[in-house]
Short mmCIF file of C-alpha atoms in Angstrom, two decimals:
data_model
loop_
_atom_site.label_atom_id
_atom_site.label_comp_id
_atom_site.label_asym_id
_atom_site.label_seq_id
_atom_site.Cartn_x
_atom_site.Cartn_y
_atom_site.Cartn_z
CA MET A 1 52.98 22.09 69.60
CA THR A 2 55.79 24.42 68.89
CA ALA A 3 58.96 24.44 66.88
CA THR A 4 60.77 24.09 70.14
CA ASP A 5 59.97 20.21 70.49
CA THR A 6 62.39 19.08 68.03
CA ASN A 7 65.56 20.47 66.29
CA VAL A 8 64.61 22.30 63.16
CA THR A 9 66.11 21.34 59.79
CA GLY A 10 65.34 22.07 56.11
CA HIS A 11 64.99 25.07 53.85
CA TYR A 12 62.88 28.02 54.43
CA LYS A 13 62.20 31.01 52.22
CA VAL A 14 62.70 33.25 55.22
CA VAL A 15 64.40 33.01 58.59
CA VAL A 16 63.47 35.49 61.43
CA ILE A 17 65.89 35.82 64.18
CA GLY A 18 64.32 37.09 67.41
CA ALA A 19 60.70 36.84 68.80
CA GLY A 20 60.48 40.48 70.19
CA PHE A 21 57.95 42.76 68.76
CA GLY A 22 59.73 43.08 65.43
CA GLY A 23 60.29 39.43 64.95
CA MET A 24 56.77 38.49 65.84
CA TYR A 25 55.24 41.02 63.38
CA ALA A 26 57.54 39.71 60.63
CA LEU A 27 56.55 36.12 61.41
CA HIS A 28 52.93 36.95 61.51
CA GLN A 29 52.96 38.98 58.18
CA LEU A 30 55.01 36.22 56.43
CA ARG A 31 52.63 33.54 57.68
CA SER A 32 49.71 35.36 56.62
CA GLU A 33 51.18 35.47 53.03
CA GLY A 34 51.86 31.73 53.11
CA ILE A 35 55.69 32.22 52.95
CA PRO A 36 57.38 29.25 54.47
CA THR A 37 59.11 30.74 57.54
CA ILE A 38 60.76 29.86 60.83
CA CYS A 39 61.66 32.10 63.83
CA PHE A 40 64.72 31.41 66.15
CA GLU A 41 64.55 32.89 69.62
CA ALA A 42 67.38 32.77 72.15
CA GLY A 43 65.02 32.95 75.13
CA GLY A 44 62.20 30.79 76.42
CA GLY A 45 59.41 33.04 75.44
CA VAL A 46 58.39 35.85 73.34
CA GLY A 47 58.90 39.69 74.05
CA GLY A 48 62.43 40.35 73.28
CA THR A 49 63.89 42.84 75.56
CA TRP A 50 60.68 42.46 77.73
CA TYR A 51 61.36 38.81 78.23
CA TRP A 52 65.17 39.34 79.40
CA ASN A 53 64.64 42.66 81.36
CA ARG A 54 62.51 41.46 84.19
CA TYR A 55 64.29 43.27 86.91
CA PRO A 56 62.23 45.11 89.58
CA GLY A 57 61.08 48.50 88.23
CA ALA A 58 61.56 47.78 84.62
CA ARG A 59 58.87 49.94 82.69
CA VAL A 60 58.19 51.29 79.26
CA ASP A 61 58.83 55.09 78.74
CA ILE A 62 56.23 55.51 76.05
CA GLU A 63 52.51 55.86 76.94
CA SER A 64 50.94 52.35 77.00
CA MET A 65 48.26 53.42 74.54
CA GLN A 66 50.85 54.17 72.03
CA TYR A 67 53.30 51.34 72.79
CA SER A 68 51.59 48.60 71.01
CA TYR A 69 50.83 46.87 67.52
CA SER A 70 48.69 48.87 65.12
CA PHE A 71 48.38 46.05 62.32
CA ASP A 72 45.17 44.66 63.87
CA GLU A 73 42.08 46.74 64.86
CA GLU A 74 40.43 44.01 66.92
CA LEU A 75 43.78 43.59 68.90
CA GLN A 76 43.91 47.29 69.51
CA GLN A 77 40.35 47.47 70.70
CA ASP A 78 40.19 44.30 72.81
CA TRP A 79 43.51 44.92 74.82
CA SER A 80 43.66 46.99 77.90
CA TRP A 81 46.47 48.33 79.66
CA PRO A 82 46.43 48.85 83.60
CA GLU A 83 48.82 51.90 83.65
CA ASN A 84 49.81 55.05 81.66
CA PHE A 85 53.32 53.58 81.54
CA SER A 86 53.22 49.79 81.59
CA ALA A 87 55.54 47.79 83.71
CA GLN A 88 57.55 44.82 82.39
CA PRO A 89 55.18 41.95 83.39
CA ASP A 90 52.24 43.73 81.72
CA ILE A 91 54.22 44.25 78.42
CA GLU A 92 55.38 40.62 78.51
CA ARG A 93 51.76 39.50 79.09
CA TYR A 94 50.89 41.58 76.04
CA ALA A 95 53.50 39.77 73.94
CA ASN A 96 52.33 36.51 75.04
CA HIS A 97 48.73 37.32 74.28
CA VAL A 98 49.79 38.21 70.78
CA ALA A 99 51.74 35.08 70.13
CA ASP A 100 48.77 33.11 71.43
CA ARG A 101 46.12 35.08 69.57
CA PHE A 102 47.72 34.76 66.24
CA GLY A 103 49.15 31.15 66.73
CA LEU A 104 52.79 32.21 66.27
CA ARG A 105 54.41 29.88 68.71
CA GLU A 106 54.16 26.82 66.33
CA ASP A 107 56.73 28.41 64.11
CA ILE A 108 59.12 29.81 66.70
CA ALA A 109 61.98 27.61 68.01
CA PHE A 110 62.66 28.90 71.65
CA ASN A 111 65.91 28.62 73.53
CA ALA A 112 67.56 28.44 70.28
CA ARG A 113 70.39 31.03 70.12
CA VAL A 114 71.79 31.46 66.62
CA ASP A 115 75.69 30.71 66.70
CA SER A 116 76.47 31.03 63.09
CA LEU A 117 75.03 32.59 59.88
CA ARG A 118 76.89 31.88 56.74
CA PHE A 119 76.21 33.03 53.07
CA ASP A 120 76.62 30.53 50.40
CA GLU A 121 77.39 32.33 47.08
CA ASP A 122 76.75 29.34 44.87
CA THR A 123 73.15 28.79 46.04
CA HIS A 124 72.38 32.37 47.26
CA PHE A 125 71.21 30.83 50.44
CA TRP A 126 72.06 31.54 54.06
CA HIS A 127 73.00 28.68 56.28
CA LEU A 128 72.08 29.19 60.03
CA THR A 129 72.82 27.00 62.86
CA THR A 130 71.96 27.36 66.61
CA GLU A 131 73.71 26.28 69.95
CA ARG A 132 71.04 23.71 70.42
CA GLY A 133 71.64 22.01 67.23
CA ASP A 134 69.22 23.50 64.62
CA GLU A 135 70.33 23.71 61.01
CA VAL A 136 68.57 25.32 58.28
CA THR A 137 68.95 27.14 55.00
CA ALA A 138 67.00 30.22 53.90
CA ARG A 139 66.82 32.60 50.94
CA PHE A 140 66.22 35.80 53.12
CA VAL A 141 67.22 36.41 56.77
CA ILE A 142 65.29 39.17 58.77
CA SER A 143 67.46 39.89 61.76
CA ALA A 144 65.16 41.33 64.44
CA THR A 145 67.53 40.84 67.32
CA GLY A 146 66.96 44.23 68.80
CA SER A 147 69.05 47.41 69.46
CA LEU A 148 69.32 46.58 73.19
CA ASP A 149 70.01 42.79 73.35
CA ALA A 150 73.87 42.20 73.68
CA THR A 151 74.39 42.41 77.33
CA ASN A 152 77.46 44.32 78.42
CA VAL A 153 79.47 42.87 81.45
CA PRO A 154 82.46 45.15 81.79
CA ASN A 155 85.75 43.34 82.21
CA PHE A 156 86.07 44.10 85.99
CA ALA A 157 89.12 42.37 87.46
CA GLY A 158 88.03 39.75 90.08
CA LEU A 159 84.31 39.52 89.19
CA ASP A 160 84.47 35.72 89.28
CA SER A 161 85.90 35.81 92.77
CA PHE A 162 82.84 37.64 94.33
CA GLU A 163 81.40 35.23 96.90
CA GLY A 164 77.97 36.71 96.99
CA ASP A 165 75.43 36.70 94.11
CA TRP A 166 75.80 39.00 91.20
CA HIS A 167 73.12 39.59 88.34
CA HIS A 168 73.17 41.80 85.21
CA THR A 169 69.76 43.72 84.77
CA SER A 170 69.34 42.33 81.26
CA GLN A 171 69.62 38.57 82.33
CA TRP A 172 67.41 38.80 85.46
CA PRO A 173 66.34 35.43 87.11
CA GLU A 174 62.82 34.59 86.38
CA GLU A 175 62.25 33.58 90.15
CA GLY A 176 63.44 36.96 91.26
CA VAL A 177 65.98 38.17 93.74
CA SER A 178 65.30 38.98 97.41
CA PHE A 179 67.28 42.20 98.66
CA ASP A 180 65.66 41.99 102.15
CA GLY A 181 68.24 42.92 104.77
CA LYS A 182 71.02 42.55 102.22
CA ARG A 183 74.01 44.73 101.45
CA VAL A 184 73.52 45.68 97.72
CA GLY A 185 75.86 47.29 95.28
CA VAL A 186 74.52 48.65 92.03
CA ILE A 187 77.07 49.55 89.09
CA GLY A 188 75.48 51.79 86.55
CA THR A 189 72.96 54.74 86.49
CA GLY A 190 71.54 54.52 83.09
CA SER A 191 67.94 53.55 82.30
CA SER A 192 68.14 50.16 84.13
CA GLY A 193 69.91 51.74 87.06
CA VAL A 194 67.41 54.48 87.37
CA GLN A 195 64.58 52.02 87.43
CA ILE A 196 65.99 49.25 89.67
CA ILE A 197 67.73 51.59 92.34
CA PRO A 198 64.40 52.77 94.06
CA GLU A 199 63.11 49.20 94.17
CA ILE A 200 66.09 47.80 95.72
CA ALA A 201 66.27 50.72 98.43
CA LYS A 202 62.96 49.69 99.70
CA THR A 203 64.05 46.39 101.39
CA ALA A 204 67.94 46.42 101.31
CA ALA A 205 69.79 46.87 104.61
CA SER A 206 72.12 49.09 102.59
CA LEU A 207 72.49 50.05 98.99
CA GLN A 208 75.67 51.64 97.38
CA VAL A 209 75.28 53.14 94.07
CA PHE A 210 78.52 53.36 91.98
CA GLN A 211 77.96 56.15 89.36
CA ARG A 212 80.26 57.11 86.74
CA THR A 213 77.90 59.45 84.72
CA PRO A 214 74.71 60.77 86.21
CA ALA A 215 71.44 60.59 84.23
CA PHE A 216 68.93 63.25 83.20
CA THR A 217 65.52 61.89 84.49
CA MET A 218 61.98 63.25 84.38
CA PRO A 219 59.23 61.85 86.51
CA ASN A 220 56.66 59.48 84.87
CA ASN A 221 54.09 60.49 87.30
CA ASN A 222 52.52 57.07 86.57
CA GLN A 223 48.85 56.20 87.63
CA ALA A 224 46.16 53.70 86.64
CA LEU A 225 44.92 54.31 83.11
CA ASP A 226 41.84 56.41 83.02
CA PRO A 227 38.84 54.56 81.21
CA ASP A 228 37.87 57.75 79.60
CA TYR A 229 41.41 58.46 78.24
CA GLU A 230 41.42 54.84 77.01
CA ARG A 231 38.05 55.12 75.46
CA GLU A 232 39.17 58.35 73.55
CA TRP A 233 42.34 56.68 72.25
CA LYS A 234 40.46 53.54 71.06
CA GLU A 235 37.84 55.71 69.27
CA ASN A 236 40.62 57.45 67.37
CA TYR A 237 43.27 54.88 67.02
CA ALA A 238 43.12 54.85 63.14
CA GLU A 239 43.41 58.52 62.69
CA ARG A 240 46.22 58.91 65.51
CA ARG A 241 48.33 55.99 64.21
CA GLU A 242 48.23 57.30 60.75
CA ALA A 243 49.38 60.82 61.94
CA THR A 244 52.29 59.27 64.03
CA ARG A 245 53.54 57.51 60.91
CA SER A 246 54.53 60.85 59.30
CA ASN A 247 56.19 62.34 62.44
CA TYR A 248 59.75 62.44 63.97
CA GLY A 249 59.56 59.49 66.39
CA LEU A 250 56.38 57.71 65.52
CA THR A 251 54.78 58.93 68.73
CA ARG A 252 52.06 61.43 69.41
CA PHE A 253 53.29 64.48 71.26
CA PRO A 254 51.68 67.94 71.35
CA PRO A 255 53.14 70.49 68.87
CA PRO A 256 56.28 72.26 70.04
CA HIS A 257 55.80 75.62 71.85
CA GLY A 258 58.33 77.26 69.63
CA PRO A 259 61.99 78.09 70.45
CA ILE A 260 62.51 78.42 74.20
CA LEU A 261 65.04 81.22 73.56
CA GLU A 262 62.16 83.52 72.38
CA MET A 263 59.95 82.83 75.29
CA ASP A 264 59.64 85.24 78.07
CA PRO A 265 61.64 83.69 81.20
CA ALA A 266 58.70 83.73 83.45
CA ASP A 267 56.40 82.10 80.86
CA ARG A 268 58.85 79.28 79.94
CA GLU A 269 59.61 78.51 83.63
CA ALA A 270 55.71 78.14 84.20
CA LEU A 271 55.36 76.00 81.16
CA MET A 272 58.23 73.83 82.29
CA GLU A 273 56.89 73.49 85.75
CA ASP A 274 53.44 72.45 84.25
CA LEU A 275 55.01 69.88 81.94
CA TRP A 276 57.25 68.52 84.82
CA ALA A 277 54.12 68.03 87.12
CA SER A 278 51.97 66.43 84.32
CA GLN A 279 51.52 62.93 83.34
CA ALA A 280 53.08 63.56 80.04
CA GLY A 281 56.30 61.68 80.03
CA PHE A 282 58.78 63.20 77.49
CA ASN A 283 56.54 66.13 76.57
CA LEU A 284 58.92 68.42 78.48
CA LEU A 285 61.90 67.04 76.53
CA VAL A 286 60.19 67.79 73.13
CA ALA A 287 58.45 70.96 74.15
CA PHE A 288 60.73 73.33 72.53
CA SER A 289 61.83 73.49 68.94
CA ASP A 290 65.49 74.63 69.66
CA THR A 291 66.75 72.66 72.61
CA ALA A 292 68.03 69.79 70.52
CA VAL A 293 69.96 72.05 68.21
CA SER A 294 71.09 75.24 70.24
CA THR A 295 73.58 74.87 73.11
CA GLU A 296 72.24 78.03 74.69
CA ALA A 297 68.54 76.76 74.52
CA ASN A 298 69.53 73.27 75.72
CA GLU A 299 71.27 74.82 78.78
CA ILE A 300 68.14 76.44 79.88
CA LEU A 301 66.10 73.22 79.94
CA GLY A 302 69.14 71.23 81.27
CA GLU A 303 69.51 73.74 84.22
CA PHE A 304 65.84 73.49 84.93
CA VAL A 305 66.09 69.63 85.43
CA ARG A 306 69.39 70.17 87.44
CA ASN A 307 67.43 72.64 89.76
CA LYS A 308 64.72 69.94 90.25
CA ILE A 309 67.46 67.44 91.23
CA ARG A 310 68.89 70.00 93.68
CA SER A 311 65.31 70.59 95.14
CA ILE A 312 64.62 66.93 95.60
CA VAL A 313 68.03 65.63 97.10
CA THR A 314 68.57 67.07 100.61
CA ASP A 315 72.42 66.65 100.61
CA PRO A 316 73.78 69.55 98.41
CA GLU A 317 76.95 67.60 97.74
CA VAL A 318 75.12 64.40 96.62
CA ALA A 319 72.70 66.51 94.66
CA GLU A 320 75.59 68.10 92.58
CA LYS A 321 77.05 64.71 91.88
CA LEU A 322 73.74 63.73 90.50
CA CYS A 323 73.47 66.61 88.17
CA PRO A 324 74.46 65.77 84.57
CA ARG A 325 76.83 68.23 82.78
CA TYR A 326 76.26 67.14 79.14
CA ALA A 327 73.58 68.39 76.95
CA ILE A 328 70.10 67.05 77.92
CA GLY A 329 68.69 64.55 75.40
CA THR A 330 72.04 63.58 73.93
CA LYS A 331 72.15 60.50 76.17
CA ARG A 332 68.87 58.53 76.67
CA VAL A 333 66.67 60.40 79.22
CA CYS A 334 64.98 58.23 81.72
CA LEU A 335 61.48 58.46 83.20
CA ASP A 336 61.74 57.66 86.81
CA SER A 337 59.57 56.71 89.89
CA GLY A 338 61.19 58.52 92.76
CA TYR A 339 64.82 58.04 91.50
CA HIS A 340 66.49 61.14 93.11
CA ALA A 341 64.46 60.94 96.28
CA THR A 342 66.03 57.59 96.85
CA TYR A 343 69.14 59.26 97.74
CA ASN A 344 67.57 60.86 100.73
CA ARG A 345 67.14 57.45 102.31
CA GLU A 346 69.56 56.60 105.18
CA ASN A 347 70.38 53.11 103.79
CA VAL A 348 71.34 54.58 100.17
CA THR A 349 75.02 55.91 99.50
CA LEU A 350 76.30 57.42 96.31
CA VAL A 351 79.78 56.46 95.27
CA ASP A 352 81.31 58.67 92.39
CA VAL A 353 83.54 56.43 90.51
CA ARG A 354 85.06 59.28 88.78
CA GLU A 355 86.40 60.42 91.96
CA SER A 356 87.17 56.89 93.32
CA PRO A 357 87.49 54.53 90.28
CA ILE A 358 86.67 50.88 90.65
CA GLU A 359 89.96 48.90 91.10
CA GLU A 360 88.58 45.29 91.34
CA ILE A 361 85.74 43.05 92.48
CA THR A 362 86.92 41.23 95.58
CA PRO A 363 85.34 38.04 97.24
CA ARG A 364 83.83 40.41 99.75
CA GLY A 365 82.54 43.33 97.31
CA ILE A 366 84.06 46.17 95.51
CA ARG A 367 87.22 47.81 95.94
CA THR A 368 87.70 51.45 94.73
CA SER A 369 90.63 53.62 95.19
CA SER A 370 89.20 55.01 98.29
CA GLY A 371 88.57 51.49 100.03
CA GLU A 372 86.47 48.37 100.01
CA HIS A 373 82.72 48.15 100.02
CA GLU A 374 81.34 45.04 101.43
CA LEU A 375 78.34 43.48 99.61
CA ASP A 376 76.15 40.53 99.75
CA ILE A 377 74.56 41.18 96.16
CA LEU A 378 76.04 42.94 93.29
CA VAL A 379 73.85 44.19 90.40
CA LEU A 380 75.41 45.21 87.12
CA ALA A 381 73.21 47.85 85.42
CA THR A 382 75.89 48.30 82.73
CA GLY A 383 73.72 48.30 79.64
CA PHE A 384 74.45 46.75 76.33
CA ASP A 385 76.88 46.65 73.33
CA ALA A 386 73.98 48.58 71.77
CA VAL A 387 72.58 48.65 68.14
CA SER A 388 75.42 46.55 66.55
CA GLY A 389 76.32 44.05 69.14
CA SER A 390 73.41 41.76 68.80
CA LEU A 391 74.43 41.37 65.14
CA THR A 392 78.10 40.80 65.55
CA ARG A 393 77.56 38.05 68.20
CA LEU A 394 75.62 36.02 65.64
CA ASN A 395 78.88 35.00 63.89
CA VAL A 396 77.86 36.21 60.45
CA THR A 397 79.96 35.45 57.43
CA GLY A 398 78.97 37.06 53.96
CA VAL A 399 80.34 37.22 50.44
CA GLY A 400 84.00 35.95 50.19
CA GLY A 401 83.89 34.40 53.83
CA GLN A 402 84.00 38.00 55.31
CA ASP A 403 83.20 38.20 58.94
CA LEU A 404 80.68 41.01 60.03
CA ARG A 405 83.04 41.82 62.87
CA ASP A 406 85.93 42.46 60.50
CA LYS A 407 83.57 44.47 58.16
CA TRP A 408 82.47 46.68 61.18
CA LYS A 409 86.00 46.86 62.86
CA ASP A 410 86.05 50.64 62.15
CA GLY A 411 82.36 51.18 62.36
CA ALA A 412 78.77 49.70 61.56
CA THR A 413 78.62 50.69 57.99
CA ASN A 414 75.37 49.98 56.40
CA TYR A 415 72.71 51.38 53.82
CA LEU A 416 69.45 52.85 54.91
CA GLY A 417 69.93 51.10 58.24
CA MET A 418 68.84 47.75 57.00
CA PHE A 419 71.44 46.54 54.41
CA VAL A 420 75.25 45.63 54.67
CA ALA A 421 77.37 45.46 51.59
CA GLY A 422 78.74 41.87 50.99
CA PHE A 423 75.94 40.37 53.08
CA PRO A 424 73.06 39.93 50.51
CA ASN A 425 69.41 39.08 51.32
CA LEU A 426 70.01 40.09 55.06
CA PHE A 427 67.57 42.65 56.53
CA MET A 428 68.25 44.44 59.64
CA ILE A 429 65.31 45.56 61.85
CA HIS A 430 66.31 48.47 64.08
CA GLY A 431 69.97 48.15 62.87
CA PRO A 432 72.72 50.73 62.93
CA GLY A 433 71.83 53.72 60.64
CA SER A 434 68.16 53.54 61.34
CA PRO A 435 66.18 55.64 63.79
CA GLY A 436 65.68 52.63 66.05
CA VAL A 437 65.93 53.57 69.62
CA LEU A 438 64.86 57.16 69.06
CA ALA A 439 61.53 56.19 67.76
CA GLN A 440 58.50 54.26 69.20
CA MET A 441 60.04 51.00 68.50
CA ILE A 442 56.97 48.63 67.75
CA ALA A 443 55.85 51.04 65.18
CA GLY A 444 59.17 51.39 63.78
CA ALA A 445 59.37 47.57 63.47
CA GLU A 446 56.01 47.51 61.76
CA TRP A 447 57.28 50.02 59.10
CA GLN A 448 60.65 48.38 58.42
CA VAL A 449 59.20 44.88 58.20
CA GLN A 450 56.50 46.07 55.84
CA PHE A 451 59.25 47.75 53.65
CA VAL A 452 61.29 44.49 53.73
CA LEU A 453 58.36 42.36 52.71
CA ASP A 454 57.48 44.86 49.91
CA ILE A 455 60.99 44.39 48.54
CA ILE A 456 60.97 40.50 48.88
CA ARG A 457 57.74 40.56 46.73
CA ASP A 458 59.16 42.91 44.25
CA LEU A 459 62.26 40.89 43.92
CA ASP A 460 60.18 37.72 43.25
CA ALA A 461 58.22 39.63 40.67
CA ARG A 462 61.41 40.62 38.98
CA GLY A 463 63.05 37.20 39.16
CA VAL A 464 65.94 38.59 41.36
CA GLU A 465 67.75 36.05 43.35
CA ARG A 466 69.62 38.40 45.72
CA ILE A 467 69.69 42.08 46.86
CA ASP A 468 72.97 43.77 48.05
CA THR A 469 74.55 47.10 48.28
CA THR A 470 77.95 48.63 48.00
CA ALA A 471 80.51 50.29 50.14
CA GLU A 472 80.15 53.41 48.07
CA TRP A 473 76.35 53.63 48.95
CA GLU A 474 77.28 52.75 52.62
CA ASN A 475 79.33 55.69 52.77
CA LYS A 476 76.79 57.93 51.24
CA TRP A 477 74.29 56.83 53.83
CA ASP A 478 76.85 57.24 56.52
CA ALA A 479 77.30 60.80 55.46
CA GLU A 480 73.55 61.41 55.68
CA VAL A 481 73.51 59.88 59.15
CA GLU A 482 76.38 62.10 60.21
CA ALA A 483 74.85 65.23 58.53
CA ALA A 484 71.54 64.76 60.37
CA ALA A 485 73.37 64.39 63.75
CA SER A 486 75.60 67.53 62.72
CA TYR A 487 72.55 69.80 62.95
CA THR A 488 71.79 68.59 66.58
CA LEU A 489 73.94 68.50 69.87
CA PHE A 490 74.02 64.60 69.80
CA GLY A 491 77.54 64.54 68.35
CA GLY A 492 79.12 66.32 71.22
CA THR A 493 78.37 63.79 73.91
CA ASP A 494 79.84 60.31 74.43
CA SER A 495 76.90 57.73 74.64
CA TRP A 496 76.07 54.30 73.66
CA TYR A 497 74.57 55.84 70.49
CA LYS A 498 78.16 56.18 69.41
CA GLY A 499 79.44 52.91 71.14
CA SER A 500 81.33 54.89 73.67
CA ASN A 501 80.28 52.48 76.60
CA ILE A 502 82.07 49.58 75.09
CA GLU A 503 85.92 49.31 75.46
CA GLY A 504 87.60 49.14 72.15
CA LYS A 505 84.39 49.59 70.15
CA PRO A 506 84.97 52.16 67.25
CA LYS A 507 83.04 55.32 67.84
CA SER A 508 80.61 56.13 65.14
CA PHE A 509 77.13 57.67 65.47
CA MET A 510 74.80 54.68 64.90
CA VAL A 511 71.40 56.22 64.93
CA TYR A 512 69.58 58.25 62.34
CA VAL A 513 68.39 61.42 64.06
CA GLY A 514 66.73 63.00 61.08
CA GLY A 515 63.34 61.70 62.17
CA TYR A 516 61.20 58.74 61.05
CA ASP A 517 59.27 60.78 58.56
CA ASN A 518 62.44 61.72 56.62
CA TYR A 519 64.02 58.16 57.12
CA SER A 520 60.90 56.37 55.67
CA ARG A 521 60.85 58.92 52.93
CA ARG A 522 64.51 58.28 51.83
CA CYS A 523 64.02 54.52 52.02
CA ARG A 524 61.15 54.70 49.60
CA GLU A 525 62.88 57.20 47.46
CA GLN A 526 65.83 54.85 46.79
CA VAL A 527 63.63 51.76 45.97
CA GLU A 528 61.34 53.85 43.78
CA ALA A 529 64.45 55.23 41.84
CA ASP A 530 64.90 51.63 40.43
CA TYR A 531 66.83 50.61 43.49
CA GLU A 532 69.41 53.21 43.50
CA GLY A 533 72.28 52.00 45.72
CA PHE A 534 71.40 48.44 45.45
CA VAL A 535 72.85 45.52 43.52
CA LEU A 536 70.28 43.21 42.08
CA ILE A 537 71.48 39.76 40.97
CA PRO A 538 69.22 37.52 38.87
#
């Protein structure tokens, strides 16, 4: 029996939106305290991004032993991952195991996409409806909709006229897609493109990759999880989890080797070679203390990776087109499984859309300024309206009937990455202004959810009906977010961290890059200072 069986009505103390890892943890914690709660999930199952993004090659870029819940010791010890970097099916399997183990499904309404969220100033309640007809009220709403949820389908002229099949990577058919003997086109070379392109190339008759901006990637060197490595982690889980809660990205990395600019050139080259060849994932990216803040230092690391691309791709002209020219790390770096080597295949062609822009989608394929490319299948690896898009698509109206889209028309203003002025009792998990996507997101969700639940308990103890913030404090937090970014190279690159991938979206840096250690400290400080920056209404 699940909440899916009938439409949900009535009043709850808390509504959770989204049954990904953040939403499931919130639901579990609220239920364990006996708080009346319901969770609405747009999909047919749990897992959030790992439910929707089931395209071939989808894989996590954090070590499996770290990309998991920490709240239950028996769960940590019982679960075994098959690989160092787990594939989508295994992560979805884990999410389902958690939902079943803790009996969460009975309080999750599946296939229930929220289509309106309205605050009633008289009752201090949120009114929520879904596309399938659910209608509830709640005192608090925890929005765990995810940073990478709102699918971005660019406004390509003629897309509806395409006579073949087209799919977006974030809305992949559960039954899968066969590329055998097909002429396939992929638009986009971000994380999803980097992962799916090698898989398509294995069976497609031809694959044409339409690239606007090349991506920095590093090899995941994935392999089956070593039982001794797993045993070591499980024996030290408590200590290691505690240590990661006070570091930059909630992830265990070796300490940096110091400034790259101060290293002997031969020594640093040897170190980068060792890290590139290791099974260490992003260890190379975080190996030096100055590559995120110094253009000169960053260029050394970036050129090392570009030289790797040149050494892998046999056609020098193609290799140069695949070499990124922005600062490494200022766009999302991908872990890959043979991505650049894929361009050595005879059935794979790179189309540089900066040289030959896409003009339209035709019934037979894609027309660029240099001609028409005939296709049987088109794959859009065009990403998301990231960080803020999943919230604005909920049709949220706050105090005075203000629409969140109007509130954010010039940028996603917020306080502490969790609160929005004029939208009381609404808490965002991984929202704009938080570290979100630059940290281990399951661990980040655990911390934010616990912070929110502590606030809810304290509000009850104080007899406070609603919590809000002000535009003044939103501006102060925005200044902190911008200040943190100003010490780094992030601000110099257009990326989805700034909304640059969405036409018409205001550009503002939406991610706190000061580290989760500083972020969590700042959140606690403001609450401990008698809720400085908040408005509490009895």
